[in-house]
Coordinates of C-alpha atoms in Angstrom, one line a residue:
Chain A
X12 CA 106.8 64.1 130.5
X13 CA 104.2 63.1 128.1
X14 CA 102.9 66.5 127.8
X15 CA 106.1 67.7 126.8
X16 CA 106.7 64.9 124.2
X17 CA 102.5 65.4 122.4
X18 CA 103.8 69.2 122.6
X19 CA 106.8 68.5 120.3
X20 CA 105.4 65.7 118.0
X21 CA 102.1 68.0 117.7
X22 CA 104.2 70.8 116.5
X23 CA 106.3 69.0 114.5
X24 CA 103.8 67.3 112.8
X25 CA 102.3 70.5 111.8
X26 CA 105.1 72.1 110.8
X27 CA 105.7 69.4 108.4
X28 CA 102.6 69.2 107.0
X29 CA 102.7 72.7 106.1
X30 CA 106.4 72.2 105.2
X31 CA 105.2 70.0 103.1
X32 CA 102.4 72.2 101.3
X33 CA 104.8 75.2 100.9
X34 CA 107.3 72.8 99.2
X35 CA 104.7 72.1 96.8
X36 CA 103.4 75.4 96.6
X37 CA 106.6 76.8 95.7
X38 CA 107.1 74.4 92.4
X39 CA 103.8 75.4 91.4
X40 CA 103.9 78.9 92.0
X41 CA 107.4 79.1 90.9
X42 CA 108.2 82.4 88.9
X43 CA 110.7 81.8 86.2
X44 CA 113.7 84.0 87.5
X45 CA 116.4 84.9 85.4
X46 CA 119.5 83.4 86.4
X47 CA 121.0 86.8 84.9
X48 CA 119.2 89.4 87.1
X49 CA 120.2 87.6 90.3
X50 CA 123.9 88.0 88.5
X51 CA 123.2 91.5 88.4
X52 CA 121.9 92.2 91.7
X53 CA 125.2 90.9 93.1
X54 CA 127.5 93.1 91.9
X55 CA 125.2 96.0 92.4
X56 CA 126.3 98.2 95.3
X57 CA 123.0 97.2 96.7
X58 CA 122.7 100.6 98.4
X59 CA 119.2 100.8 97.2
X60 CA 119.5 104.9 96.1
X61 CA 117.2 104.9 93.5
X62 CA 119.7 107.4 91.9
X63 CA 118.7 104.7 88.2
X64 CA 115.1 105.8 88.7
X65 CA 114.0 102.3 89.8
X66 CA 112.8 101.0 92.9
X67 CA 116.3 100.1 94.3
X68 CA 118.9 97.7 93.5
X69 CA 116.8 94.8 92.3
X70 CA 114.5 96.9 90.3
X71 CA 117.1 98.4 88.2
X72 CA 118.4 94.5 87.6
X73 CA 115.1 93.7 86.7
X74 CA 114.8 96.2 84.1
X75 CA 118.7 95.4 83.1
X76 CA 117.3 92.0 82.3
X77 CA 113.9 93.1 80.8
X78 CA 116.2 95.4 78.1
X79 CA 113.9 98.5 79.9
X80 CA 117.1 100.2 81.2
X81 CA 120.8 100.5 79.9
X82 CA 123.5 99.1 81.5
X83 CA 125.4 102.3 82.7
X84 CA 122.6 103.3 84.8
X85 CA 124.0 103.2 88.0
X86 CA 125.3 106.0 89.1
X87 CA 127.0 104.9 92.6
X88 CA 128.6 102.0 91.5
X89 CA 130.1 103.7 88.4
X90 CA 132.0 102.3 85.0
X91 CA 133.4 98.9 86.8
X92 CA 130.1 97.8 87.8
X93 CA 128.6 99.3 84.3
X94 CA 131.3 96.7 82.9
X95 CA 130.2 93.7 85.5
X96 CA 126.9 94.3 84.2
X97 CA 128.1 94.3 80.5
X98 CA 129.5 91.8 80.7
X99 CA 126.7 89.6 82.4
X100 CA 124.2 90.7 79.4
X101 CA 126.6 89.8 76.9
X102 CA 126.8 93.6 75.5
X103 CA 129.5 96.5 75.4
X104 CA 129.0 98.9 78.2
X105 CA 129.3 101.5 75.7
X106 CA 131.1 104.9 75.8
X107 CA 129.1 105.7 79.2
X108 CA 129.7 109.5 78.9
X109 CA 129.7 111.1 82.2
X110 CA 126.5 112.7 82.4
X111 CA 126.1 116.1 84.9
X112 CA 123.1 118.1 85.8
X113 CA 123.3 121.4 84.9
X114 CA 121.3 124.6 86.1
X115 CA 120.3 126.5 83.6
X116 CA 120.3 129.5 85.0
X117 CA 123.1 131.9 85.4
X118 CA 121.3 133.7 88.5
X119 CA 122.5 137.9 86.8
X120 CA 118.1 138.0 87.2
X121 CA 118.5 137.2 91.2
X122 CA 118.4 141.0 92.2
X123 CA 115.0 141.9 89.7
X124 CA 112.1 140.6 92.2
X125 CA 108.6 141.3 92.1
X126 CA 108.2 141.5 95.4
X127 CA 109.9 140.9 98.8
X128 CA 109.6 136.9 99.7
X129 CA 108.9 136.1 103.6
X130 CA 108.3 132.4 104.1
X131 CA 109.4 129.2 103.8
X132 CA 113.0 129.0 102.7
X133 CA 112.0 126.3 99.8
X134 CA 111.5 126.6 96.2
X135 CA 108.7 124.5 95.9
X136 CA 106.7 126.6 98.4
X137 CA 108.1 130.2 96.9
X138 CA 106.8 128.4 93.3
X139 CA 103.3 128.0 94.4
X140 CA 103.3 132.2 94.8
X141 CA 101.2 133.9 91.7
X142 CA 103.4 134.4 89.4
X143 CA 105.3 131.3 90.0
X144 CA 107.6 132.7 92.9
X145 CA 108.8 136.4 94.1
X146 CA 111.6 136.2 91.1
X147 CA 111.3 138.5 87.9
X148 CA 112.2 136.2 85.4
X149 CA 109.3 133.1 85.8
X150 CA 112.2 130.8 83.7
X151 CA 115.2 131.4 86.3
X152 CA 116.3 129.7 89.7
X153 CA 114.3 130.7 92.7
X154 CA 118.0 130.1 94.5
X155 CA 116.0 128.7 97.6
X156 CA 117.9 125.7 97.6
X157 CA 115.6 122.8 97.3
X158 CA 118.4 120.7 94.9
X159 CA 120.7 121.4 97.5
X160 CA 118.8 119.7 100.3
X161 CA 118.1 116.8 98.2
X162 CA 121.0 116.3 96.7
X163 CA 122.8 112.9 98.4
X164 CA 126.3 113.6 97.2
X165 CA 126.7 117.4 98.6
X166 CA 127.2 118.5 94.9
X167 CA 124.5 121.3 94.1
X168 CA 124.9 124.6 96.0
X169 CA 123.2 128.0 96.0
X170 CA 126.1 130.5 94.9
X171 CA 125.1 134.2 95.1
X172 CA 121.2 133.3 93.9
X173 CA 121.7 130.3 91.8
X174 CA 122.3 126.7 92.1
X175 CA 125.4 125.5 90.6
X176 CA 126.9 121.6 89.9
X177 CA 129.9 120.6 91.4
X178 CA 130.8 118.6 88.3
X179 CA 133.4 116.6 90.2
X180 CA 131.0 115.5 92.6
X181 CA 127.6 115.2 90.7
X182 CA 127.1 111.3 90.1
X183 CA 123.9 112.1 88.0
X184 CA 121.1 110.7 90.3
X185 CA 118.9 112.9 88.6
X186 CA 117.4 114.1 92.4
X187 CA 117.8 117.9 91.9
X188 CA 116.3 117.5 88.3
X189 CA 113.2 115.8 89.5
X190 CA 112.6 118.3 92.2
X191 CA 113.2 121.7 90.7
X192 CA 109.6 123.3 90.6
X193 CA 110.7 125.6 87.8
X194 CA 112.6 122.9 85.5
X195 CA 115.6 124.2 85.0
X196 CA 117.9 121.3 85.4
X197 CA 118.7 119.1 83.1
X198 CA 121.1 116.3 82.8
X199 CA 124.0 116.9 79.7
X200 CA 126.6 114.4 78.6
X201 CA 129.9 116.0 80.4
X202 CA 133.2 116.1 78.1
X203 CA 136.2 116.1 79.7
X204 CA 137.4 118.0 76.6
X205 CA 135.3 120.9 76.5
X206 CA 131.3 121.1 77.9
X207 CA 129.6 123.5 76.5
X208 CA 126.3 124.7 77.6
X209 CA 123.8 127.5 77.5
X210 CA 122.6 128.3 81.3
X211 CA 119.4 129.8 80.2
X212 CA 116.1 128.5 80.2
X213 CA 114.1 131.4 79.3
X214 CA 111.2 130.9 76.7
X215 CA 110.1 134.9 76.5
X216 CA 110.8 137.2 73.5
X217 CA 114.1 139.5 73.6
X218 CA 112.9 142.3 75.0
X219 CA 111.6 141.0 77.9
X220 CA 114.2 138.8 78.4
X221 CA 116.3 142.0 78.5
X222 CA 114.2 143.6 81.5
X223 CA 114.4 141.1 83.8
X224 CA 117.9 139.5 83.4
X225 CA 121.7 140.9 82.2
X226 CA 122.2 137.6 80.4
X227 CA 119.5 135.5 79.5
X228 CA 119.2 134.0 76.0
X229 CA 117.5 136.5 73.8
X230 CA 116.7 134.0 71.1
X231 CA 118.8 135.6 68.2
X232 CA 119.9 132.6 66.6
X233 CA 123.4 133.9 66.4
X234 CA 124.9 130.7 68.1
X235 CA 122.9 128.7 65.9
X236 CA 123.9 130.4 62.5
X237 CA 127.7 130.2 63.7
X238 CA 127.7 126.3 64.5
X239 CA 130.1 124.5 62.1
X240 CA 128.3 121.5 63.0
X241 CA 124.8 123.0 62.9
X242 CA 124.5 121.4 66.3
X243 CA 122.1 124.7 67.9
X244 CA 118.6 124.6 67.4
X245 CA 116.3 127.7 68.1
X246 CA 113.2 126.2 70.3
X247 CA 110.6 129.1 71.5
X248 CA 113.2 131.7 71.6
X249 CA 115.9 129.5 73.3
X250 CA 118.8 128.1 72.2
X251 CA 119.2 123.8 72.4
X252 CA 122.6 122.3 72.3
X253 CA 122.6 118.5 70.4
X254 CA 125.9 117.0 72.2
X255 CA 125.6 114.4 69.7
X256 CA 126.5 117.0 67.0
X257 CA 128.3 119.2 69.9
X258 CA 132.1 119.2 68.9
X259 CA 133.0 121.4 72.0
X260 CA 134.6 124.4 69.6
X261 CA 133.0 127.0 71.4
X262 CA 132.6 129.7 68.5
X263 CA 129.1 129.6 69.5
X264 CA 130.3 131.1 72.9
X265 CA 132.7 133.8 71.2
X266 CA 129.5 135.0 69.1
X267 CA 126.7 135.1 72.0
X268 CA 126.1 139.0 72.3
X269 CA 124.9 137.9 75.5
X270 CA 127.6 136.0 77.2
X271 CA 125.6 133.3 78.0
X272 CA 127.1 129.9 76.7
X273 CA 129.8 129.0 78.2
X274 CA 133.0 126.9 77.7
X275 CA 133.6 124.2 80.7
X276 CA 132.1 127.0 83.0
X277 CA 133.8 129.8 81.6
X278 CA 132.4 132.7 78.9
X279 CA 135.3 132.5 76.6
X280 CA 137.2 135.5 76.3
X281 CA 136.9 136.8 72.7
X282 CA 139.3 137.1 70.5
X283 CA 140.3 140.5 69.4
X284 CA 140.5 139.8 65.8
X285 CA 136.9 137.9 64.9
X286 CA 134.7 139.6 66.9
X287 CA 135.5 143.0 65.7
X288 CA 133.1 142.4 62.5
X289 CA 130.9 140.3 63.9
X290 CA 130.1 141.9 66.8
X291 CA 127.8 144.9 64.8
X292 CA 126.3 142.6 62.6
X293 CA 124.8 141.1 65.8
X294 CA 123.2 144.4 66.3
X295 CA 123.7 144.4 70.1
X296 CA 126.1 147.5 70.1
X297 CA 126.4 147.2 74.4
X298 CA 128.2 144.0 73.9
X299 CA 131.0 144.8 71.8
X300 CA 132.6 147.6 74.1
X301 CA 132.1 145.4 77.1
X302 CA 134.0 142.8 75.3
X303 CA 136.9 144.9 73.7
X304 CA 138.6 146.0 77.3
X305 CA 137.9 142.5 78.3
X306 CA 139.4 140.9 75.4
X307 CA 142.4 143.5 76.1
X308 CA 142.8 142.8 79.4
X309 CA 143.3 139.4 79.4
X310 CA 145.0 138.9 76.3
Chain B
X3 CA 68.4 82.9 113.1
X4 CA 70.1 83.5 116.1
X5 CA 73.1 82.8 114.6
X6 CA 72.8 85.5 111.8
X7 CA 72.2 87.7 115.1
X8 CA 75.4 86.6 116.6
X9 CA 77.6 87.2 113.1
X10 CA 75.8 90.5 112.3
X11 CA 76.9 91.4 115.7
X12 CA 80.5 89.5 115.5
X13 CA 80.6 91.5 112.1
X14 CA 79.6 94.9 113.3
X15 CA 82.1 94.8 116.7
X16 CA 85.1 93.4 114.5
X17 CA 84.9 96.2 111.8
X18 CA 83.7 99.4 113.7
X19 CA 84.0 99.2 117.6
X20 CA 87.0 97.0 117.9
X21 CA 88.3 98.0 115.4
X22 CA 91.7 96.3 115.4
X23 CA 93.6 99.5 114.6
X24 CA 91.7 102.5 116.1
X25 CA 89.9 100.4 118.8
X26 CA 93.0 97.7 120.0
X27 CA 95.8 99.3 118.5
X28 CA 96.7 95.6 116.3
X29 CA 98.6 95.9 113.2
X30 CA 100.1 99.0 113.9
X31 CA 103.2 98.5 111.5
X32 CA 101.3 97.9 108.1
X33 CA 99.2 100.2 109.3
X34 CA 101.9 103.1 109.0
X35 CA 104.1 101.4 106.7
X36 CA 101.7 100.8 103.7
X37 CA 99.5 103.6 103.7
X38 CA 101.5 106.0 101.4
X39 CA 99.2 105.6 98.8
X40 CA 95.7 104.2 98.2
X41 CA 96.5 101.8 95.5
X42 CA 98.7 99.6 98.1
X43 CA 96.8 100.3 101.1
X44 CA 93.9 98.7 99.1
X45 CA 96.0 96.0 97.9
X46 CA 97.5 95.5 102.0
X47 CA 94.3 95.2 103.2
X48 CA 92.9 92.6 100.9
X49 CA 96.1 91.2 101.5
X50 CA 94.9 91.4 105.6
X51 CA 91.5 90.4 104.7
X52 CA 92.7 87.1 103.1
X53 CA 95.1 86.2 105.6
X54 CA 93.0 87.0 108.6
X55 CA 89.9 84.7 107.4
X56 CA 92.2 81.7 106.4
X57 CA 94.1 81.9 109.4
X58 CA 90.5 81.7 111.7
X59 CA 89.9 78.9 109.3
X60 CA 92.8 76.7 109.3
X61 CA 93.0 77.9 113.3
X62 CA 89.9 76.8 114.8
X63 CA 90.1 73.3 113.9
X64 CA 93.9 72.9 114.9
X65 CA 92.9 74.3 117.9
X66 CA 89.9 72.4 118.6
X67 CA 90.5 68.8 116.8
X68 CA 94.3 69.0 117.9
X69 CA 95.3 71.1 120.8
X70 CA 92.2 70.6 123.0
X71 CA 91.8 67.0 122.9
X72 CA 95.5 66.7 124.0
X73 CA 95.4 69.4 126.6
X74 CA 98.0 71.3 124.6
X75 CA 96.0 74.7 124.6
X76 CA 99.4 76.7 126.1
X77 CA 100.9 75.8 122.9
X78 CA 98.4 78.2 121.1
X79 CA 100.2 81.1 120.8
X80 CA 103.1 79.3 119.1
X81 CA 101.2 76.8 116.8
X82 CA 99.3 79.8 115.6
X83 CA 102.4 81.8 114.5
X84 CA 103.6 78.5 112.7
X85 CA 100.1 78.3 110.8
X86 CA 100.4 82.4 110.1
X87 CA 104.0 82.2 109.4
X88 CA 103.3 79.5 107.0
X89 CA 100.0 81.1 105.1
X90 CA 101.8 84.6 104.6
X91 CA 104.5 82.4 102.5
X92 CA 102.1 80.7 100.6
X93 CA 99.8 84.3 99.8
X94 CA 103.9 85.4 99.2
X95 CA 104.2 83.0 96.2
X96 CA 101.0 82.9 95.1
X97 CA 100.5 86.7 95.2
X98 CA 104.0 86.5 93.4
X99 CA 103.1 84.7 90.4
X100 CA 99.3 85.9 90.5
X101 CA 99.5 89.7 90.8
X102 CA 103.0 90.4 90.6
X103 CA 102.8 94.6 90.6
X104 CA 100.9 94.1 93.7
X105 CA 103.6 92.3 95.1
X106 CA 106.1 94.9 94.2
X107 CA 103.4 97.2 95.7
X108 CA 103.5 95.6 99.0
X109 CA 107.1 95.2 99.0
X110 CA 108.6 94.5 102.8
X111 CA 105.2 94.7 104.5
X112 CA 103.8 91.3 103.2
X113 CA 106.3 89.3 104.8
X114 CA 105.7 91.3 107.9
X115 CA 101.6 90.2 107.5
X116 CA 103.5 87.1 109.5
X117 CA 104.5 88.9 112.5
X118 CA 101.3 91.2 112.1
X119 CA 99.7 91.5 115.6
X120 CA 96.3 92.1 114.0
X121 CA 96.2 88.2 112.6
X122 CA 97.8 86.5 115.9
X123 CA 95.3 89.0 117.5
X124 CA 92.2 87.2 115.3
X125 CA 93.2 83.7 115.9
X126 CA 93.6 84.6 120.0
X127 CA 90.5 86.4 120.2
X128 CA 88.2 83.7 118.4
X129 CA 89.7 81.4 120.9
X130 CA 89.3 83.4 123.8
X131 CA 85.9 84.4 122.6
X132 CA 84.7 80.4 122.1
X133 CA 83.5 81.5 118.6
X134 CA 82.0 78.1 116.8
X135 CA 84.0 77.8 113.2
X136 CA 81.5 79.9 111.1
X137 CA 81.6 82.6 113.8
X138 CA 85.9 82.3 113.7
X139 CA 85.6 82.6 110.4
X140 CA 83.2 85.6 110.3
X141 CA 85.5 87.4 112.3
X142 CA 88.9 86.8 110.8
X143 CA 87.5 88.4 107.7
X144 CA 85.2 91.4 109.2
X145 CA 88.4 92.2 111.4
X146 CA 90.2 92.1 107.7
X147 CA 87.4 94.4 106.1
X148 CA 88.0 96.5 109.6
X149 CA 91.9 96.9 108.8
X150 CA 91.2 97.7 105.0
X151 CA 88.7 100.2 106.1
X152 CA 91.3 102.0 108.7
X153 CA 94.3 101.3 106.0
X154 CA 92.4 103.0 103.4
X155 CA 90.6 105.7 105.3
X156 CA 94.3 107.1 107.1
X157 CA 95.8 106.4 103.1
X158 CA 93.7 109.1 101.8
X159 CA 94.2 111.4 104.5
X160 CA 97.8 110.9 103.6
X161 CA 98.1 111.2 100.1
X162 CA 96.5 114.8 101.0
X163 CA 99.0 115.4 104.0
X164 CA 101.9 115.3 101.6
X165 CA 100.9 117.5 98.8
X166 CA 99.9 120.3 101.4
X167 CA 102.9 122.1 102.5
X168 CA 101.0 123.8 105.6
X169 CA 102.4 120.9 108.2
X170 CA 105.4 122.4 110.5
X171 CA 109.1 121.2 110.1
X172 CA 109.4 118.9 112.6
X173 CA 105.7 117.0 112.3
X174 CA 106.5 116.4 108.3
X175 CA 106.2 112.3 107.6
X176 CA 105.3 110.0 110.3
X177 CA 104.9 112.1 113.5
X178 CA 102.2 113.9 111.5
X179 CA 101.1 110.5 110.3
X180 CA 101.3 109.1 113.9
X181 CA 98.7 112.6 114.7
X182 CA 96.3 111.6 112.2
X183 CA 96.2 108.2 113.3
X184 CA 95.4 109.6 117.0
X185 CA 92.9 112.0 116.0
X186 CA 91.3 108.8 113.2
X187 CA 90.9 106.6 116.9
X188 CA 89.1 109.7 118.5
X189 CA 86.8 109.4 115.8
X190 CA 86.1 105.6 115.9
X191 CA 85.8 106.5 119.2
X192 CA 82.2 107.5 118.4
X193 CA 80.9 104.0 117.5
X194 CA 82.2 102.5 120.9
X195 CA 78.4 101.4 122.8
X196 CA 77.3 100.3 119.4
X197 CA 75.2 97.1 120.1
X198 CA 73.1 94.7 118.4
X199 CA 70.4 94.1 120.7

């Protein structure tokens, strides 16, 4: 019995003692938390995605607190827990624009390879090939599906060749951006009203744009001249839309000789009327027949 | 003399023949957890180094001012995971407020130093053994420098494993890890019969 009652008082003592010691240890070591970013971690779906960039949950309320991120950054828990988080920091969640990864590729290169790809059904494998992959074009999508397998909400998926965004679905982790070996997918700010965007990230010269894709930007500036809002800049022989400026008129579209850009995933079917002129002085004769019977058709 | 004999010795077993990872298989989950990278397998074995030698130092007198003298030597194995428990909190706060990016480094796996096999392992063994205090001591931190050593070694290998794209489907992340670990014993294998005569 006395065994037993040294065993509990022996243990006990020592547990207090270094109860004791962590007590003190732990107002000496204290780390000045902010009340704030334990605030934030609780309304925080606290699914730890890392879709904000940061090393889960906490780490994005760290960097809430800090002033390092923006409130609107998370993605999963969307514009109620944007305004939770607003409201905690004492600022206006701002307009958080729905933001979208887009591919910038329309995949009409797919069929022009350089050579006949056997192995690993992955981009960043078919990348590391000379030439940066078996595809002609060394700017378009390898359409191996490497976005697709990381992407956590099922909303990237090889069509015919290229990735495309399910824009319903796409929360804007940035996962398929970060992987993409050749760089072709960006996030843009998503209007409900009308998105435009040029799905081209070629960086080569007309002409040999021209041989290895039906589409691709060419770099003629024509989008850029006809922007009302001068919102197009030319940037090594590719088009750049500013969706700041970007006031989702789509004449830009109606001028491409190429039919690249494209009006909330659609190449806008030209109007009979203005294109007629303009369509020579673009000096791409193929692309005002093509256009005519279309413009016909659908009208 | 004879006792820098018997630490050389201590020294040499704890760090490269029993090896607590590649020789007894101790500390298995840090092992695998924190060696993504080199930075934090560094920073985990330090961690392991620190812990190890304070615990054999806080250890051997509890065990011989305190549990001897009043025949309470079966409550070793639980006073000892009170002591650990207790130091891995405190190297928690202090580490904390210290070197805070190497506690974001380190993450989950520093609370789990406290249920680390490897440090109840120490504390055991330098009973077991009879080691005097210096000797305890001695070998808490050699079997630290003997973790940090394995940690970092199987870290490098690693950080190479993942940028090469040559490993099959199904051995991608740990069972390929768990492989190199294997074939990393095999090779500590090799200093197994080293003795200081």
């Amino acid at each position: 019995m006395n065994t037993v009652i040294m065993a509990v008082v022996v243990l006990g003592v020592i547990a207090a003692i270094f109860g004791l010691i962590l007590a003190y240890a732990s107002k000496v070591f204290a780390v000045e938390k902010d009340p704030r970013e334990e605030a934030i971690a609780g309304c925080l779906p606290g699914a730890n995605c890392g879709g904000c960039g940061y090393a889960g949950c906490g780490g994005y309320a760290a960097a809430v607190v800090k002033g390092e991120a923006p409130v609107n950054k998370c993605a999963a828990g969307g514009e109620s827990v944007a305004a939770q988080i607003a409201e905690i920091m004492g600022v206006a969640a701002g307009d958080s624009v729905k933001m979208v990864a887009q591919v910038h590729c329309t995949g009409c290169g797919a069929d022009k390879q350089k050579y006949t790809y056997i192995g690993v059904h992955d981009c960043l494998a078919a990348a590391r090939l000379p030439g940066g992959g078996p595809l002609s074009c060394q700017y378009g999508c390898l359409g191996m599906g490497t976005c697709e397998s990381v992407c956590p909400f099922d909303a990237i998926h090889v069509v015919d060749g290229v990735a495309k965004v399910d824009e319903d679905k796409c929360k804007a982790c940035n996962q398929c951006v970060d992987i993409c070996p050749r760089h072709i997918i960006a996030l843009e700010p998503y209007k409900t009203k009308k998105h435009v965007t040029i799905p081209c990230s070629s960086k080569d010269k007309g002409p040999a744009v021209t041989k290895v894709c039906s589409n691709g930007c060419i770099g003629c500036s024509l989008c850029a001249k006809s922007c009302p809002k001068e919102a197009i800049t030319m940037v090594d022989n590719l088009a750049h839309i500013d969706y700041d400026k970007c006031i989702g008129c789509g004449i830009c579209a109606q001028k491409c000789p190429r039919k690249l850009i494209t009006v909330d995933g659609k190449v806008p079917v030209v109007k009979p009327a203005a294109p007629k002129p303009a369509a020579p002085a673009g000096g791409v004769a193929a692309a005002a027949p093509a256009a005519a019977p279309k413009a016909e058709t659908k009208e | 003399m004879e006792l820098l004999t018997t630490l050389f010795s201590v020294s040499l077993g704890a760090i490269l023949v029993n090896n607590f990872i590649f020789a007894q298989f101790l500390g298995i989950c840090p092992f695998m957890g924190v060696s993504k990278k080199v930075d934090t397998a560094l920073g985990m074995g330090v961690a392991v180094i620190f812990v190890m030698g304070v615990a054999s130092a806080v250890c051997w007198p509890i065990n011989n001012y305190i549990l001897i003298p009043n025949k309470l030597v079966f409550m070793q194995t639980v006073t000892y995971i009170l002591v650990i428990a207790s130091l891995v909190q405190f190297v928690e706060m202090f580490l904390q407020k210290a070197v805070p990016t190497l506690y974001q480094a380190l993450g989950v796996y520093l609370p789990l130093i406290t249920t680390n096999c490897a440090v109840l392992g120490v504390v055991l063994q330098n009973t077991q053994n009879s080691y005097d205090f210096i000797t305890s001591v001695v070998y808490g931190i050699t079997g630290g420098i003997g973790f940090l050593i394995a940690i970092v070694l199987f870290a490098s290998v690693r950080e190479r494993l993942d940028v090469t794209m040559e490993c099959p489907k199904a051995f991608e992340g740990f069972p390929i890890a768990l492989i190199t670990a294997g074939l990393l014993a095999l090779a500590f294998m090799g200093f197994s019969g080293l003795k200081v005569v």
